[in-house]
mmCIF file of C-alpha atoms in Angstrom:
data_model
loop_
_atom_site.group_PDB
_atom_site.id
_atom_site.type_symbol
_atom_site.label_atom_id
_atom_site.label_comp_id
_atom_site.label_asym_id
_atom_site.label_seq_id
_atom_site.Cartn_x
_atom_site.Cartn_y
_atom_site.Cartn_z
ATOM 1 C CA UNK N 434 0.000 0.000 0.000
ATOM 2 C CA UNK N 435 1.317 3.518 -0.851
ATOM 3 C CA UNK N 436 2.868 5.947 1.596
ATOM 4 C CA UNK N 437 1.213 5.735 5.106
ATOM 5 C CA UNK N 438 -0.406 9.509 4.997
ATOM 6 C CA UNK N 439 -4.082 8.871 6.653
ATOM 7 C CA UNK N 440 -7.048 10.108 4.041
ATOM 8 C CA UNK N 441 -10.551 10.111 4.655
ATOM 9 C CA UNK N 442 -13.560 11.805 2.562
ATOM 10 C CA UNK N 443 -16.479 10.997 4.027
ATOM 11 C CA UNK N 444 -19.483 12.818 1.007
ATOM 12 C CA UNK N 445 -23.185 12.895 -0.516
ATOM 13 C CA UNK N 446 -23.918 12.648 -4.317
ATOM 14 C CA UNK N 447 -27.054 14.251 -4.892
ATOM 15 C CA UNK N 448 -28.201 11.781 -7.688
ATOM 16 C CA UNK N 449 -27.661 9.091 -4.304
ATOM 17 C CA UNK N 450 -30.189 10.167 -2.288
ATOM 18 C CA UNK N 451 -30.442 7.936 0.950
ATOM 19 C CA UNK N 452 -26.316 6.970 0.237
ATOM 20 C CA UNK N 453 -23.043 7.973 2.126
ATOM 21 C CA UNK N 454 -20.009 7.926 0.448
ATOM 22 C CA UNK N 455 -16.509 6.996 1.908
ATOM 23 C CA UNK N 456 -13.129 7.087 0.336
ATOM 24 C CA UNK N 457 -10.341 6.070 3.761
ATOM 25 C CA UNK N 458 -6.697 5.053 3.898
ATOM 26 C CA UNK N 459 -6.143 4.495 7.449
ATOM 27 C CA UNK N 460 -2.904 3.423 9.676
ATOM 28 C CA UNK N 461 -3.172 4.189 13.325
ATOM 29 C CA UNK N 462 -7.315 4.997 13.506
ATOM 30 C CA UNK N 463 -9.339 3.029 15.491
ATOM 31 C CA UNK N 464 -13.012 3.418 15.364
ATOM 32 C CA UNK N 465 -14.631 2.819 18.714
ATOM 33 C CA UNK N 466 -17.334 1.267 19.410
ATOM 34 C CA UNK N 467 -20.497 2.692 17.224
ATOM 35 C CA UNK N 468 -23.290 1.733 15.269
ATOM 36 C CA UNK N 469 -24.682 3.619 11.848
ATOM 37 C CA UNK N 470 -27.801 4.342 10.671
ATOM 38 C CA UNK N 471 -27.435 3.084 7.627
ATOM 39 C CA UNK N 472 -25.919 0.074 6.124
ATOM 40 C CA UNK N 473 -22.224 -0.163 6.140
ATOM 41 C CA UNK N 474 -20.734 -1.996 2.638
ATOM 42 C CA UNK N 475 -16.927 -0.964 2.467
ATOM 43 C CA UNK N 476 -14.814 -2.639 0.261
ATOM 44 C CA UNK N 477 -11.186 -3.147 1.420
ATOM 45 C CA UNK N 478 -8.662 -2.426 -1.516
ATOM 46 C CA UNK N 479 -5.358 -2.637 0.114
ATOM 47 C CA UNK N 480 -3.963 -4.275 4.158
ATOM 48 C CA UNK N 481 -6.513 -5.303 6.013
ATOM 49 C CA UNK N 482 -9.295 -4.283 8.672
ATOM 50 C CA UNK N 483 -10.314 -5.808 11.768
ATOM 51 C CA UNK N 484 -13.423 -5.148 13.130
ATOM 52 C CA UNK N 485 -14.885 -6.468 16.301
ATOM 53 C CA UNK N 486 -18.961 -7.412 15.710
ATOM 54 C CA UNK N 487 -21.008 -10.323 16.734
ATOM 55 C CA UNK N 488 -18.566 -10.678 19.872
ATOM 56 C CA UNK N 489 -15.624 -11.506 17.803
ATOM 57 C CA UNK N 490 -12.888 -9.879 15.599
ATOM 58 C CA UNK N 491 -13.642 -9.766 12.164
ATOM 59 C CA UNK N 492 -10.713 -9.794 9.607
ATOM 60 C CA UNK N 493 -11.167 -8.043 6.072
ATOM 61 C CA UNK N 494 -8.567 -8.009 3.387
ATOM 62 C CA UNK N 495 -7.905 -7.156 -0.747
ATOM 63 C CA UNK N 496 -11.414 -8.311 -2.469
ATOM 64 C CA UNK N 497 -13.117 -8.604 0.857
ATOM 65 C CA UNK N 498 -16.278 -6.328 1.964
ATOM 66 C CA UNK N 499 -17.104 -5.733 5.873
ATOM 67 C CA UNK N 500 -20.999 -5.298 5.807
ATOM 68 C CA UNK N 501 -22.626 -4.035 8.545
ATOM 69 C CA UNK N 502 -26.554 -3.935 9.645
ATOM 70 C CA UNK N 503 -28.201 -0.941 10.767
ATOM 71 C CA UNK N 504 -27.949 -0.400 14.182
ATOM 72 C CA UNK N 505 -25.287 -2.849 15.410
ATOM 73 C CA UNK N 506 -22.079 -2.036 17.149
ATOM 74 C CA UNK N 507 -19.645 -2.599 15.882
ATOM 75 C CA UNK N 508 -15.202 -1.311 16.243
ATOM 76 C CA UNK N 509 -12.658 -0.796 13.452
ATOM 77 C CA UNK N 510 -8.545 -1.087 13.411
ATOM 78 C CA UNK N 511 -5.783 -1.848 10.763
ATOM 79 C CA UNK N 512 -4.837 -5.353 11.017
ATOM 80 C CA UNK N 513 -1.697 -5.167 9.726
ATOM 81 C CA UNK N 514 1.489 -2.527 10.694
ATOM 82 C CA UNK N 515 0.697 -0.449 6.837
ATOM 83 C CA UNK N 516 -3.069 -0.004 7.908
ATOM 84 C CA UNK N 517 -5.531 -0.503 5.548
ATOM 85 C CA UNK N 518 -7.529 0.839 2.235
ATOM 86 C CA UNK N 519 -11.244 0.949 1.320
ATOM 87 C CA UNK N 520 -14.208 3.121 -0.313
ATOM 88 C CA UNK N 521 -17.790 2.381 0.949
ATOM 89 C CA UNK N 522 -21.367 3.192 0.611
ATOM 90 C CA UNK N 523 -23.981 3.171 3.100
ATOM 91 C CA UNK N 524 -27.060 3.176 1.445
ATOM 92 C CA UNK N 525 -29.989 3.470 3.802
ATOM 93 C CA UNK N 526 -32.535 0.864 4.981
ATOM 94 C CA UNK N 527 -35.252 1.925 2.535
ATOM 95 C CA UNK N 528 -32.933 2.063 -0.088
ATOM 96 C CA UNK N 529 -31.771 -1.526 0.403
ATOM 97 C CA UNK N 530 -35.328 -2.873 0.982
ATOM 98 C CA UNK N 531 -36.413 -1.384 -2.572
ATOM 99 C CA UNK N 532 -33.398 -3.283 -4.418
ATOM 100 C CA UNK N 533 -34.685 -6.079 -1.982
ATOM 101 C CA UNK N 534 -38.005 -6.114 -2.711
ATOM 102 C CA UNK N 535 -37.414 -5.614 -6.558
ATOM 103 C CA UNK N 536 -34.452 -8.139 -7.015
ATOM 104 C CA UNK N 537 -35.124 -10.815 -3.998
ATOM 105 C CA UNK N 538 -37.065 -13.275 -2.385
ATOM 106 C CA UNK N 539 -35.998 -12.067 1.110
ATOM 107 C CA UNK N 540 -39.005 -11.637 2.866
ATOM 108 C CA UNK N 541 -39.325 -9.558 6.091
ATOM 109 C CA UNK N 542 -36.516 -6.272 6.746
ATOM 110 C CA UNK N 543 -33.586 -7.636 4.414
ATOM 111 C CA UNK N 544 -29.785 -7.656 5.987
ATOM 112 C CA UNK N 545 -26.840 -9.075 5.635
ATOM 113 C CA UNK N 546 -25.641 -12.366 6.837
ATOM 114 C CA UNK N 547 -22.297 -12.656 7.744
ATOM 115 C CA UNK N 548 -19.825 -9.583 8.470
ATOM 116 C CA UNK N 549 -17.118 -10.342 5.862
ATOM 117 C CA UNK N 550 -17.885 -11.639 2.466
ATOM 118 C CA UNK N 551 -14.724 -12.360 -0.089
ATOM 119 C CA UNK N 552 -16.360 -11.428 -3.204
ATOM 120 C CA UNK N 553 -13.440 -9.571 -5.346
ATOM 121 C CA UNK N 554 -16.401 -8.762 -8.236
ATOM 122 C CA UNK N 555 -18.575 -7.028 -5.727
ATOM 123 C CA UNK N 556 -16.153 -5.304 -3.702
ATOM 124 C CA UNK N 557 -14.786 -3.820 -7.519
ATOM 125 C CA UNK N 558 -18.455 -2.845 -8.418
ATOM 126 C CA UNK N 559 -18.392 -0.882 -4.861
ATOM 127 C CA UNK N 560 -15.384 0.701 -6.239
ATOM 128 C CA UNK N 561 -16.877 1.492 -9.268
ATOM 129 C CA UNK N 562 -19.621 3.676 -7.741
ATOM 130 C CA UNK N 563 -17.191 5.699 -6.503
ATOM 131 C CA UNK N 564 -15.442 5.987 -9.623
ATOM 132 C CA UNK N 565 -18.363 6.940 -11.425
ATOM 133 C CA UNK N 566 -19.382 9.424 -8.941
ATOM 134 C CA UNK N 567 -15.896 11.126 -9.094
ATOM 135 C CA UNK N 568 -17.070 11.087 -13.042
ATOM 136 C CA UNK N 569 -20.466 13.197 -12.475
ATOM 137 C CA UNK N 570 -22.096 9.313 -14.092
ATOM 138 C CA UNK N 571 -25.464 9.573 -12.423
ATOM 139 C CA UNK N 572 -26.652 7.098 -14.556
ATOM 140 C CA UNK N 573 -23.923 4.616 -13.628
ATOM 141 C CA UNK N 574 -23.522 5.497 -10.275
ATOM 142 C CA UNK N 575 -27.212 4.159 -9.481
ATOM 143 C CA UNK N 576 -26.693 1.349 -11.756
ATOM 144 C CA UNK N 577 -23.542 0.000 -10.417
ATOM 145 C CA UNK N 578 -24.766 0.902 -6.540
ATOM 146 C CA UNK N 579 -28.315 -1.358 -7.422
ATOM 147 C CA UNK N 580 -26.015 -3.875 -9.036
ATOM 148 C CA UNK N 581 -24.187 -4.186 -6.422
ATOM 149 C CA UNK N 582 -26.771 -4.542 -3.290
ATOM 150 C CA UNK N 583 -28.158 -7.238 -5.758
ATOM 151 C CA UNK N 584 -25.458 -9.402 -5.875
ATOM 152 C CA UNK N 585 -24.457 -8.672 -1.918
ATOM 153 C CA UNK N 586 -28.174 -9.720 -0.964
ATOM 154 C CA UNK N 587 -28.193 -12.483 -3.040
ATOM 155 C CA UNK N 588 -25.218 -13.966 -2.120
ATOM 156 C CA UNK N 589 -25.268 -12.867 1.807
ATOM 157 C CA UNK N 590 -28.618 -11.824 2.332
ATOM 158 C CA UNK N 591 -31.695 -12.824 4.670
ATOM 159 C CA UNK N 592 -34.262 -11.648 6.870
ATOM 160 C CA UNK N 593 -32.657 -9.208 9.657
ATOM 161 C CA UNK N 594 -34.131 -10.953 13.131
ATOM 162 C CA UNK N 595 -36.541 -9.005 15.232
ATOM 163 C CA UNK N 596 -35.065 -6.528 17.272
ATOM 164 C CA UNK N 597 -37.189 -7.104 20.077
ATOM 165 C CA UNK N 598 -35.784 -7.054 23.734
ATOM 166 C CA UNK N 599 -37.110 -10.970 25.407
ATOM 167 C CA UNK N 600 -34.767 -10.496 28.610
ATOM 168 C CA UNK N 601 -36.570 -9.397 31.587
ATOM 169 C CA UNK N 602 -34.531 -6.068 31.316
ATOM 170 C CA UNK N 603 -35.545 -5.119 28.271
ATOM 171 C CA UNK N 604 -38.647 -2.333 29.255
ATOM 172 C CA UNK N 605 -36.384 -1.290 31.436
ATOM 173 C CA UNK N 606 -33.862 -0.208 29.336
ATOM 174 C CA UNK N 607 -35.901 0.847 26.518
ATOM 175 C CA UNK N 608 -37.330 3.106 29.009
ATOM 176 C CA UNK N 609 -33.280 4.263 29.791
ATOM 177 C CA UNK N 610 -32.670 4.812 25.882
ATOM 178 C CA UNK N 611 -35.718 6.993 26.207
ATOM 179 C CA UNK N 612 -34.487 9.136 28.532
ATOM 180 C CA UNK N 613 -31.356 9.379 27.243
ATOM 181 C CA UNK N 614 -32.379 10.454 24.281
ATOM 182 C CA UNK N 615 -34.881 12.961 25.151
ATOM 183 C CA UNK N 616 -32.007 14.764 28.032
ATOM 184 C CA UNK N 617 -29.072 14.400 25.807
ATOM 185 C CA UNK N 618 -27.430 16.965 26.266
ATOM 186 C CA UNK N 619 -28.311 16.980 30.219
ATOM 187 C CA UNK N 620 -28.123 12.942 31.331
ATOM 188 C CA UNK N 621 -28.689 11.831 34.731
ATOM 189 C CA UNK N 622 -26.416 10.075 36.417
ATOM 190 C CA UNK N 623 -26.055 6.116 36.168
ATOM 191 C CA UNK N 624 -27.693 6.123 39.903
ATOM 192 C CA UNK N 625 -30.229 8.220 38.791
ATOM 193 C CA UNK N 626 -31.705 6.966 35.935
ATOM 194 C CA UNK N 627 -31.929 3.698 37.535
ATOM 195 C CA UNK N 628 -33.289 5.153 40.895
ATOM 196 C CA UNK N 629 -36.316 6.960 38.530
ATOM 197 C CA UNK N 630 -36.553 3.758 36.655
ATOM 198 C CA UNK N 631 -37.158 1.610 39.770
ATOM 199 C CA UNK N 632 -34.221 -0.267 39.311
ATOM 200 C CA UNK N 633 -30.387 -0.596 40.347
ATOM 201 C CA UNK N 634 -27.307 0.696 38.730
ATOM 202 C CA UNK N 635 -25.686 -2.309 37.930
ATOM 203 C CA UNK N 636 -29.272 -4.007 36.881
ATOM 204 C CA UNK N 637 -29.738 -1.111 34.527
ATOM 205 C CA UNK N 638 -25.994 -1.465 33.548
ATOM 206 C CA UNK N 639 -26.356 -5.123 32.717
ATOM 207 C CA UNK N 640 -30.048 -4.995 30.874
ATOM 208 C CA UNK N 641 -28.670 -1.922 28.739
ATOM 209 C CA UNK N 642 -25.795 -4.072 27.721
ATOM 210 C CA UNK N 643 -27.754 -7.037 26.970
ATOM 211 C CA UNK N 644 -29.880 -4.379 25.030
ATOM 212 C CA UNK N 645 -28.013 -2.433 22.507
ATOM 213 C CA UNK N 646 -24.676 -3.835 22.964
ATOM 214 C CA UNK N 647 -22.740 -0.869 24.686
ATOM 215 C CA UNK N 648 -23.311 0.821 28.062
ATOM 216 C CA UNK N 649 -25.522 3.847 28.487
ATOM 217 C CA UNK N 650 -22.430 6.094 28.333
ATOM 218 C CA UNK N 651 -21.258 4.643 24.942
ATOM 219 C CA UNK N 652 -24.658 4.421 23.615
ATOM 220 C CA UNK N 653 -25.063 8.266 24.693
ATOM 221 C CA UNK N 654 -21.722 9.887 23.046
ATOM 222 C CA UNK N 655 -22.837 7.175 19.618
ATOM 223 C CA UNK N 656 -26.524 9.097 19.923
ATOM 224 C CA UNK N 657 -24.601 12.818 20.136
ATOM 225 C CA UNK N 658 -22.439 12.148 17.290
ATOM 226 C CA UNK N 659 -25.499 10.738 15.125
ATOM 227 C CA UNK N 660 -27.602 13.552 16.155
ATOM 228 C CA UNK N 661 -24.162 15.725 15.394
ATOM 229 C CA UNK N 662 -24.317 14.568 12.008
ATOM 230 C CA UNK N 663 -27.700 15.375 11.561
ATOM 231 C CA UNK N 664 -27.545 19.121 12.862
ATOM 232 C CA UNK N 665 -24.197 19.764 10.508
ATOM 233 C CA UNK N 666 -25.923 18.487 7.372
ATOM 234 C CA UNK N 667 -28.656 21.372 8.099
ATOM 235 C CA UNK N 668 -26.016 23.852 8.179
ATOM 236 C CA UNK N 669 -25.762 24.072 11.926
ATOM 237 C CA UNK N 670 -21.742 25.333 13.094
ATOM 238 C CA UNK N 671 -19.668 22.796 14.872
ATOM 239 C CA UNK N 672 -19.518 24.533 17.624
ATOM 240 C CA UNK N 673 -23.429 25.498 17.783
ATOM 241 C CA UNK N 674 -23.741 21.381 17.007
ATOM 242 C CA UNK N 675 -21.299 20.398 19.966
ATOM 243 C CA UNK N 676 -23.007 22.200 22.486
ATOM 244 C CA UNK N 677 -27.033 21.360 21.106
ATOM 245 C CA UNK N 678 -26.043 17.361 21.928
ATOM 246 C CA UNK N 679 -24.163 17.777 25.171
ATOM 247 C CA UNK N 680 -20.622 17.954 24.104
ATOM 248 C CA UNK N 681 -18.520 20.447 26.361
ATOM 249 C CA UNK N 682 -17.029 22.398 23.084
ATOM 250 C CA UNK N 683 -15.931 21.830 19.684
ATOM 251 C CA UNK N 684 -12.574 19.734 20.446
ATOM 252 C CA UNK N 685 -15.027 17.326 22.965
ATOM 253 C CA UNK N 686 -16.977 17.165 19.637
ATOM 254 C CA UNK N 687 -14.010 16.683 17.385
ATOM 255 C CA UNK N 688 -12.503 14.414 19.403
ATOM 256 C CA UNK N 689 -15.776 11.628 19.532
ATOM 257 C CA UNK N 690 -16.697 12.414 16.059
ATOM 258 C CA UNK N 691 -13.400 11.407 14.187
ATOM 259 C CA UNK N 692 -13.576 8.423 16.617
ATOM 260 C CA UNK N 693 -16.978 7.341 15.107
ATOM 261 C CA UNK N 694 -16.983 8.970 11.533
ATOM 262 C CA UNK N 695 -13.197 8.750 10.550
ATOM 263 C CA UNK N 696 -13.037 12.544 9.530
ATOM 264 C CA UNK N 697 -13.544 15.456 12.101
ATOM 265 C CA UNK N 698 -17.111 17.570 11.698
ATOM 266 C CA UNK N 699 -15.232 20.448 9.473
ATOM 267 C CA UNK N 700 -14.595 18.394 7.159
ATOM 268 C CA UNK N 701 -17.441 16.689 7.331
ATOM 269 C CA UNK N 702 -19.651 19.555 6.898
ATOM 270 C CA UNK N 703 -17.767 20.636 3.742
ATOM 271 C CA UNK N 704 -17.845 18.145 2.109
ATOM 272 C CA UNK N 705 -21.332 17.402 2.604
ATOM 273 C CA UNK N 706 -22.320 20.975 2.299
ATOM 274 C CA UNK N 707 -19.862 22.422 -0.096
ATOM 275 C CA UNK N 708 -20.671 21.290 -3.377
ATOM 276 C CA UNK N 709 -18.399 18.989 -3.801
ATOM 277 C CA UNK N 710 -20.679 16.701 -4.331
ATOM 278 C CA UNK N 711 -19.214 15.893 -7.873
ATOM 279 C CA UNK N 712 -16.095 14.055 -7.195
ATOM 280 C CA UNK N 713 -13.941 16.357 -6.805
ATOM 281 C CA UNK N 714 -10.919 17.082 -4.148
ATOM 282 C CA UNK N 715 -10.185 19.308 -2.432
ATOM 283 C CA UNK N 716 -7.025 19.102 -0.370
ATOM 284 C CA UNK N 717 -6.061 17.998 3.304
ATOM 285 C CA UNK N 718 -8.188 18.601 6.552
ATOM 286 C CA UNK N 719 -4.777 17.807 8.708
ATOM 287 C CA UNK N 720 -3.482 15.170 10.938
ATOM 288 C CA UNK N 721 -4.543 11.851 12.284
ATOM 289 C CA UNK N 722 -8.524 12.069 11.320
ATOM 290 C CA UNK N 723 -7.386 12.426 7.679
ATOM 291 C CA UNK N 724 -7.365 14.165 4.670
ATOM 292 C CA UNK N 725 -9.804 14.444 1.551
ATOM 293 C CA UNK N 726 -7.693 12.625 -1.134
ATOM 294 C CA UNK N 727 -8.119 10.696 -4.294
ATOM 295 C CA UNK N 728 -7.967 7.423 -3.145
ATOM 296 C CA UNK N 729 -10.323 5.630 -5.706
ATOM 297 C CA UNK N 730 -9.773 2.354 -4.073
ATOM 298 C CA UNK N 731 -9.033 0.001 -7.136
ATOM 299 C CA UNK N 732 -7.153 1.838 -9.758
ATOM 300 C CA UNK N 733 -5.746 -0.534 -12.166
ATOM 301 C CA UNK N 734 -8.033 -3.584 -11.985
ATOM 302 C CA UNK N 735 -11.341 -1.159 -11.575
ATOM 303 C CA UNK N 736 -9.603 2.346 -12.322
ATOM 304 C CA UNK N 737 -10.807 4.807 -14.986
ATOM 305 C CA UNK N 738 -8.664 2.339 -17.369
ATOM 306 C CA UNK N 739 -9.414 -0.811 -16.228
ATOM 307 C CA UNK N 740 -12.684 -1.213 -15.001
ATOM 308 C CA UNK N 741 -14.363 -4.507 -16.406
ATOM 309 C CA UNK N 742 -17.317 -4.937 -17.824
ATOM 310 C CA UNK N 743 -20.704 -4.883 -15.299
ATOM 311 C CA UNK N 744 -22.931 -7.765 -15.706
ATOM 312 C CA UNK N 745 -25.939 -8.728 -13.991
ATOM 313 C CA UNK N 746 -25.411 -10.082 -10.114
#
């Protein structure tokens, strides 16, 4: 893998609506624990990624995808001392239940399988999204993207399990995530919240656990950051964003949202905001958490040269 600089552009196309787009090149980052919105389908071009998810390490390499379901937590980390290279998409759920519901026979919310799927042809059609969105290619852009959930749903796709709580904890801390939610940016205490809720601290800390997979202090600073996002893609400051979802300042915000996102919020919002929405770059945003680049994540085999022919899934 080239040089060791850490890149990350993290963009919208506006002919993707419901889609994220993520060009990385990462050596030293380590994602904590999170969970996304939408569907995570990177596709790892150089070194390799482990993730942790499903209560083990998950290893990624060249040709490999890491796919991720709504909603679960999951980590990130290079696996190897040169780090690790990928683009993604992360379409959201409606957008992968209309390729689902047009293309499969999954019945029920579709979702993917397994973590890790070694599919070189799919993880190059990933690539080639990207590539044709760094081209202005609308039409190929949605082409290649609904090619590609095809074939990923076909070959690792089912019906995503009800996410119903059955433990006797479960009201309990639905009832937590509730309040957490609605006083984010002023929580209660651990002792608290449980106290209001009729329940212990530990109890509470166990059932939340069981629950969404994370403690009610991880779950909280993932919930900020979403809600983060959310405020800087309406225009709202950083700083104005960090302190609307409880963050003490802009570098407490910084610091959990390049943790979680892989690029800090000014960059971020520029990209998403900025017009940029073409394909273009547009130089570094500095240090650890990265630096818009033109990593394009298979040249060669998939570049602007190379690509192969798409065929149906």
């Amino acid at each position: 893998m080239a040089g060791s600089v850490e890149r990350a552009r993290h963009w919208r196309y506006t002919e993707l609506p419901g889609v994220d787009l993520l060009r990385a090149s990462y050596v030293e980052k380590r994602f904590v624990r999170h969970t996304h919105e939408n569907f995570v389908i990177a596709a790892i071009a150089d070194g390799v990624e482990v993730f942790h998810h499903g209560g083990a390490d998950q290893y990624a390499g060249p040709g490999a995808l890491a796919l991720v379901n709504p909603d679960t937590p999951h980590t990130g980390r290079a696996g190897v001392p040169e780090g690790w290279r990928y683009g993604a998409v992360y379409p959201s759920p409606d957008v992968v239940a209309g390729i689902a519901a047009e293309t499969t026979t999954i019945r029920g919310t579709p979702g993917f399988v397994t973590p890790v799927l070694e599919d070189p042809y799919a993880a190059g059609l990933v690539h080639q999204v990207l590539r044709a969105v760094d081209e202005g290619n609308a039409l190929a852009a949605d082409t290649l993207l609904r090619v590609a959930v095809t074939r990923l749903l076909r070959l690792n796709g089912g019906p995503l399990p009800q996410r119903a709580v059955r433990t006797a904890g479960g009201p309990v801390a639905a009832r937590a995530r509730a309040v957490l939610d609605e006083r984010m940016a002023d929580p209660p205490t651990l002792e608290r919240l449980a106290a209001d809720l009729g329940t212990s601290p530990f109890a509470l800390l166990r059932a939340f656990r069981t629950a969404y997979g994370m403690p009610p202090h991880t779950w909280l600073t993932d919930a900020r950051v979403r809600r983060a996002r959310s405020l800087l893609d309406a225009g709202t400051a950083p700083a104005a964003a960090a302190v609307a979802v409880g963050f003490t300042d802009q570098p407490h915000l910084n610091r959990h949202f390049s943790r979680i996102v892989g690029v800090p919020p000014g960059a971020y919002q520029r990209e998403r905001l900025g017009g940029l929405g073409d394909g273009r770059e547009d130089g570094a945003v500095g240090g650890q958490d990265g630096a818009r680049g033109g990593e394009d994540g298979a040249r060669g085999r998939f570049g602007r040269r190379g690509r192969k022919n798409v065929q149906d899934p």
